[in-house]
XYZ file of C-alpha atoms in Angstrom:
313
model
C -162.588 5.963 -37.329
C -161.207 9.220 -39.463
C -163.164 9.921 -42.665
C -160.700 8.757 -44.700
C -161.555 5.336 -43.622
C -165.252 5.810 -44.055
C -164.608 6.631 -47.499
C -162.718 3.501 -47.780
C -164.761 1.129 -46.136
C -167.875 3.029 -47.671
C -171.049 0.478 -49.160
C -173.999 -0.977 -48.293
C -174.989 -0.854 -44.890
C -171.807 -0.400 -43.884
C -171.673 1.618 -40.821
C -174.380 1.480 -37.765
C -174.929 3.269 -34.132
C -172.110 0.998 -32.960
C -169.274 2.138 -34.974
C -167.483 5.436 -34.120
C -168.347 7.523 -37.094
C -166.760 10.864 -37.327
C -168.694 14.293 -36.548
C -168.725 15.183 -40.770
C -170.411 12.195 -41.285
C -173.073 12.008 -38.669
C -173.716 15.723 -39.943
C -174.491 14.728 -43.405
C -176.075 11.760 -42.947
C -178.232 13.889 -40.288
C -178.854 16.631 -42.643
C -179.898 14.330 -45.216
C -182.214 11.943 -43.341
C -184.016 14.749 -41.445
C -184.287 16.681 -45.034
C -186.312 13.225 -45.823
C -188.219 13.019 -42.489
C -189.603 15.977 -43.080
C -190.418 15.422 -46.635
C -192.613 12.888 -45.651
C -194.124 14.887 -43.086
C -195.247 18.326 -45.332
C -196.230 15.149 -48.008
C -199.098 13.807 -45.662
C -200.144 17.661 -44.970
C -200.738 18.695 -48.485
C -202.670 15.148 -49.343
C -204.419 14.753 -45.692
C -207.621 17.433 -46.896
C -208.419 15.080 -49.684
C -209.325 12.547 -47.548
C -212.638 14.441 -46.951
C -212.644 16.018 -50.090
C -212.012 12.382 -52.056
C -215.654 11.577 -54.586
C -216.194 8.633 -52.930
C -215.404 6.051 -49.959
C -213.084 4.096 -51.246
C -211.167 7.148 -52.397
C -211.193 9.194 -48.745
C -209.753 5.857 -47.469
C -206.949 5.179 -49.579
C -205.720 8.926 -49.008
C -206.127 8.122 -44.984
C -203.844 5.200 -45.362
C -201.579 6.707 -47.507
C -201.617 9.691 -45.118
C -200.859 7.773 -42.162
C -198.286 6.223 -43.907
C -196.214 9.072 -44.678
C -196.034 10.031 -41.142
C -194.946 6.820 -40.130
C -192.319 7.521 -42.775
C -191.176 10.381 -40.896
C -190.693 8.809 -37.671
C -189.002 6.028 -38.896
C -186.466 8.331 -40.384
C -186.415 10.978 -37.932
C -185.189 7.692 -35.620
C -182.822 6.918 -38.045
C -181.514 10.182 -37.799
C -181.720 10.534 -33.884
C -179.307 7.474 -33.744
C -176.181 9.398 -35.261
C -175.717 11.721 -31.864
C -176.225 15.250 -33.743
C -180.154 16.193 -32.884
C -183.074 14.746 -31.072
C -186.700 14.141 -33.298
C -187.715 16.847 -31.053
C -185.201 18.980 -32.225
C -185.777 18.198 -35.788
C -189.632 18.534 -35.663
C -189.439 22.173 -33.941
C -187.270 23.308 -36.602
C -189.590 22.092 -39.421
C -192.318 23.861 -37.110
C -190.405 27.126 -37.002
C -189.077 27.239 -40.572
C -185.739 26.316 -40.289
C -186.165 22.460 -41.104
C -185.974 21.659 -45.222
C -188.061 19.483 -47.426
C -188.534 18.796 -50.808
C -189.339 21.725 -53.313
C -193.117 20.235 -54.563
C -194.557 20.122 -50.971
C -194.018 23.313 -50.717
C -197.205 24.547 -53.356
C -200.586 24.295 -52.341
C -203.040 21.438 -53.963
C -206.217 22.782 -54.614
C -208.259 20.648 -56.609
C -209.090 16.738 -57.113
C -207.532 16.537 -60.450
C -204.212 17.787 -58.483
C -203.443 14.527 -56.614
C -202.235 11.700 -59.349
C -199.371 14.675 -59.621
C -198.718 14.167 -56.404
C -199.587 10.128 -55.258
C -198.015 9.199 -59.420
C -195.533 11.709 -60.510
C -194.101 12.682 -57.323
C -194.167 9.428 -55.353
C -192.778 7.957 -58.704
C -189.790 10.267 -58.879
C -189.189 9.347 -54.701
C -189.647 5.341 -55.415
C -186.423 6.325 -58.197
C -184.348 7.828 -55.597
C -185.596 5.662 -52.669
C -184.683 2.563 -54.370
C -181.238 3.699 -54.530
C -181.289 4.556 -50.494
C -181.606 0.940 -49.653
C -178.035 0.698 -50.365
C -177.106 3.921 -48.225
C -174.218 3.388 -45.771
C -175.889 4.124 -43.196
C -177.553 0.995 -41.909
C -180.853 2.380 -40.177
C -181.049 4.701 -43.250
C -180.906 1.775 -45.675
C -182.967 -0.906 -43.149
C -185.933 2.155 -43.002
C -186.205 1.946 -46.641
C -187.350 -1.545 -47.090
C -190.394 -0.755 -45.543
C -191.064 2.474 -47.159
C -190.100 1.759 -50.688
C -193.018 -1.058 -50.049
C -195.748 0.984 -49.341
C -194.558 4.325 -52.000
C -194.955 1.397 -54.162
C -198.631 1.283 -53.285
C -198.947 5.256 -53.116
C -197.578 5.112 -56.738
C -200.378 2.536 -57.475
C -202.774 4.270 -56.248
C -201.723 7.946 -58.075
C -201.996 6.126 -61.194
C -205.138 4.388 -60.891
C -206.754 8.180 -60.089
C -205.135 9.009 -62.927
C -206.087 6.349 -65.142
C -209.963 7.409 -64.132
C -209.653 10.815 -64.615
C -208.086 10.747 -68.213
C -210.739 8.076 -68.870
C -213.596 10.438 -67.892
C -215.330 13.478 -68.670
C -213.779 16.080 -71.650
C -214.023 18.475 -68.870
C -211.795 15.981 -66.550
C -209.253 15.219 -69.085
C -208.701 19.074 -69.707
C -208.427 20.043 -66.034
C -206.171 16.889 -65.559
C -203.897 18.526 -68.444
C -203.778 21.688 -66.686
C -202.538 20.115 -63.577
C -200.049 18.118 -65.053
C -198.499 21.390 -67.036
C -198.656 23.480 -63.681
C -196.612 20.717 -62.056
C -194.260 19.040 -64.550
C -191.412 21.439 -63.880
C -191.879 21.160 -60.345
C -191.631 17.309 -60.710
C -188.682 18.078 -62.733
C -187.162 19.421 -60.187
C -188.023 16.808 -57.475
C -184.585 15.654 -57.526
C -182.609 18.725 -56.390
C -180.497 21.204 -58.245
C -178.072 20.086 -61.746
C -175.044 17.782 -60.127
C -173.077 21.443 -60.945
C -174.905 23.274 -58.505
C -175.042 20.445 -55.962
C -173.820 21.052 -53.112
C -173.947 17.891 -51.016
C -173.536 15.400 -53.634
C -170.107 14.798 -53.892
C -169.260 14.284 -50.147
C -172.686 11.831 -49.268
C -171.269 9.887 -52.592
C -167.447 9.163 -51.566
C -169.199 8.043 -48.012
C -172.112 5.951 -49.480
C -174.641 7.780 -48.285
C -176.126 8.348 -51.617
C -175.420 5.847 -54.395
C -176.713 8.044 -57.941
C -176.614 11.845 -58.955
C -179.316 14.163 -59.127
C -179.334 14.146 -62.883
C -178.546 10.490 -62.964
C -181.910 10.273 -61.587
C -183.594 13.027 -63.255
C -183.128 11.028 -66.518
C -184.297 7.536 -64.957
C -187.739 9.028 -64.142
C -188.117 10.838 -67.456
C -187.181 7.864 -69.377
C -189.493 6.134 -67.304
C -192.364 7.960 -67.002
C -192.631 10.648 -69.820
C -193.577 7.056 -71.584
C -196.546 6.682 -68.910
C -197.601 10.068 -69.204
C -198.614 9.905 -72.880
C -199.816 6.734 -72.666
C -202.522 7.699 -70.111
C -203.247 10.588 -72.720
C -201.269 13.875 -71.566
C -199.449 16.252 -73.628
C -195.910 16.898 -72.941
C -196.013 20.622 -72.094
C -193.352 22.180 -74.760
C -191.386 24.277 -71.836
C -188.936 22.815 -70.349
C -187.726 20.879 -73.309
C -187.415 17.125 -73.114
C -185.116 15.861 -75.369
C -185.554 12.818 -77.137
C -182.456 10.898 -77.665
C -184.137 8.300 -80.181
C -182.958 5.434 -78.010
C -185.754 5.323 -75.728
C -183.646 7.871 -73.329
C -184.866 11.639 -72.516
C -182.826 14.637 -71.092
C -184.504 17.769 -69.942
C -183.252 21.274 -71.299
C -182.583 22.031 -67.066
C -181.442 25.440 -68.221
C -185.710 25.939 -69.255
C -186.526 25.417 -65.245
C -187.188 28.063 -62.959
C -183.817 27.317 -60.694
C -183.809 31.187 -59.261
C -187.782 30.115 -58.104
C -186.283 26.244 -57.037
C -183.553 28.240 -54.514
C -186.014 30.764 -53.484
C -188.576 27.650 -52.324
C -185.272 25.420 -50.845
C -184.549 28.182 -48.410
C -188.159 28.146 -47.317
C -188.444 31.713 -48.878
C -191.334 31.278 -51.380
C -194.951 32.589 -49.992
C -196.256 28.913 -50.692
C -193.422 27.295 -48.120
C -194.553 29.750 -45.552
C -198.350 28.898 -45.773
C -197.535 25.350 -45.540
C -194.919 25.352 -42.451
C -197.118 27.458 -40.669
C -199.880 25.027 -40.955
C -197.646 22.346 -39.782
C -196.348 24.599 -36.724
C -200.500 25.347 -36.408
C -201.213 21.701 -35.866
C -198.535 21.014 -33.805
C -198.894 23.626 -31.276
C -202.647 21.947 -31.526
C -201.643 18.374 -29.709
C -199.435 20.104 -27.762
C -201.266 18.850 -24.785
C -201.260 15.038 -26.089
C -197.108 15.643 -25.645
C -197.543 16.940 -22.788
C -199.750 14.234 -21.377
C -197.693 11.641 -22.497
C -194.460 13.271 -20.903
C -196.346 13.874 -17.448
C -197.125 9.748 -17.716
C -193.944 9.074 -18.326
C -192.358 11.138 -15.283
C -194.789 9.920 -13.055
C -195.746 6.438 -14.118
C -194.289 3.203 -12.651
C -192.669 0.396 -13.232
C -190.427 -0.071 -16.874
C -190.926 1.999 -20.165
C -191.464 -0.081 -22.673
C -188.886 0.659 -25.466
C -190.818 2.334 -28.678
C -190.745 0.017 -31.845
C -188.859 1.426 -34.871
């Protein structure tokens, strides 16, 4: 199949591993899936400390379940990427640990306080849901299939984050002030979650033409604003003056994109931000610490007798 045929046939779940896809498609799909999988893994590492730091047993259990879900999402997406035949799962994991793999901007920043957790679990996961719902119509069937399960679980994650936000904003005056401060710090990063503006995006055009993506960065950002601006205000959060948000007067909103720090965004996207190095190093140390488990499993696979059971996707 050549690329023109791919563009002509592109549609929801149109292609699968049985199809002879051109290399250009396979590379683009691998890049997109690897980025998504890396982001799931790095998001889990960001929230993992709150399994212990959360203030109640119920919250600790919720963070434990959420972290487990996110790691599982990453593994499903690596499988869907591996099926394209460009990179193996191990190669993608090594690239992430060695600083070559890319991941979402919000997961490059440390999360230092419990009051910051709803910024990820409610706002960032809510932003992710806007994007991921559209990926159920991706042309690469294994990607779309993975999104069925991932979106279901992410919906629970958003409810978990909303519950924490509600609790904090109904707490003491100091808790409300600290949550507002966290919101002001994270708000610009959240708005950049969807990536560069359409005119600066280098991958959207091709990904859209071959059906890997069905919505642009700006469309997703505006959709998020339309839903989450009213939610933030309903919980008592004040929208910061910067970046400016245009109220279109019809229930829709737009961000003044020039107000966002795109220089920092592109530094982050290249893994060159100080926080990037800290997060990647943490991931590398964790991978190194459990290498003995992989070695043991490889040894058992090599020396064991009988058929090797197929891994569940």
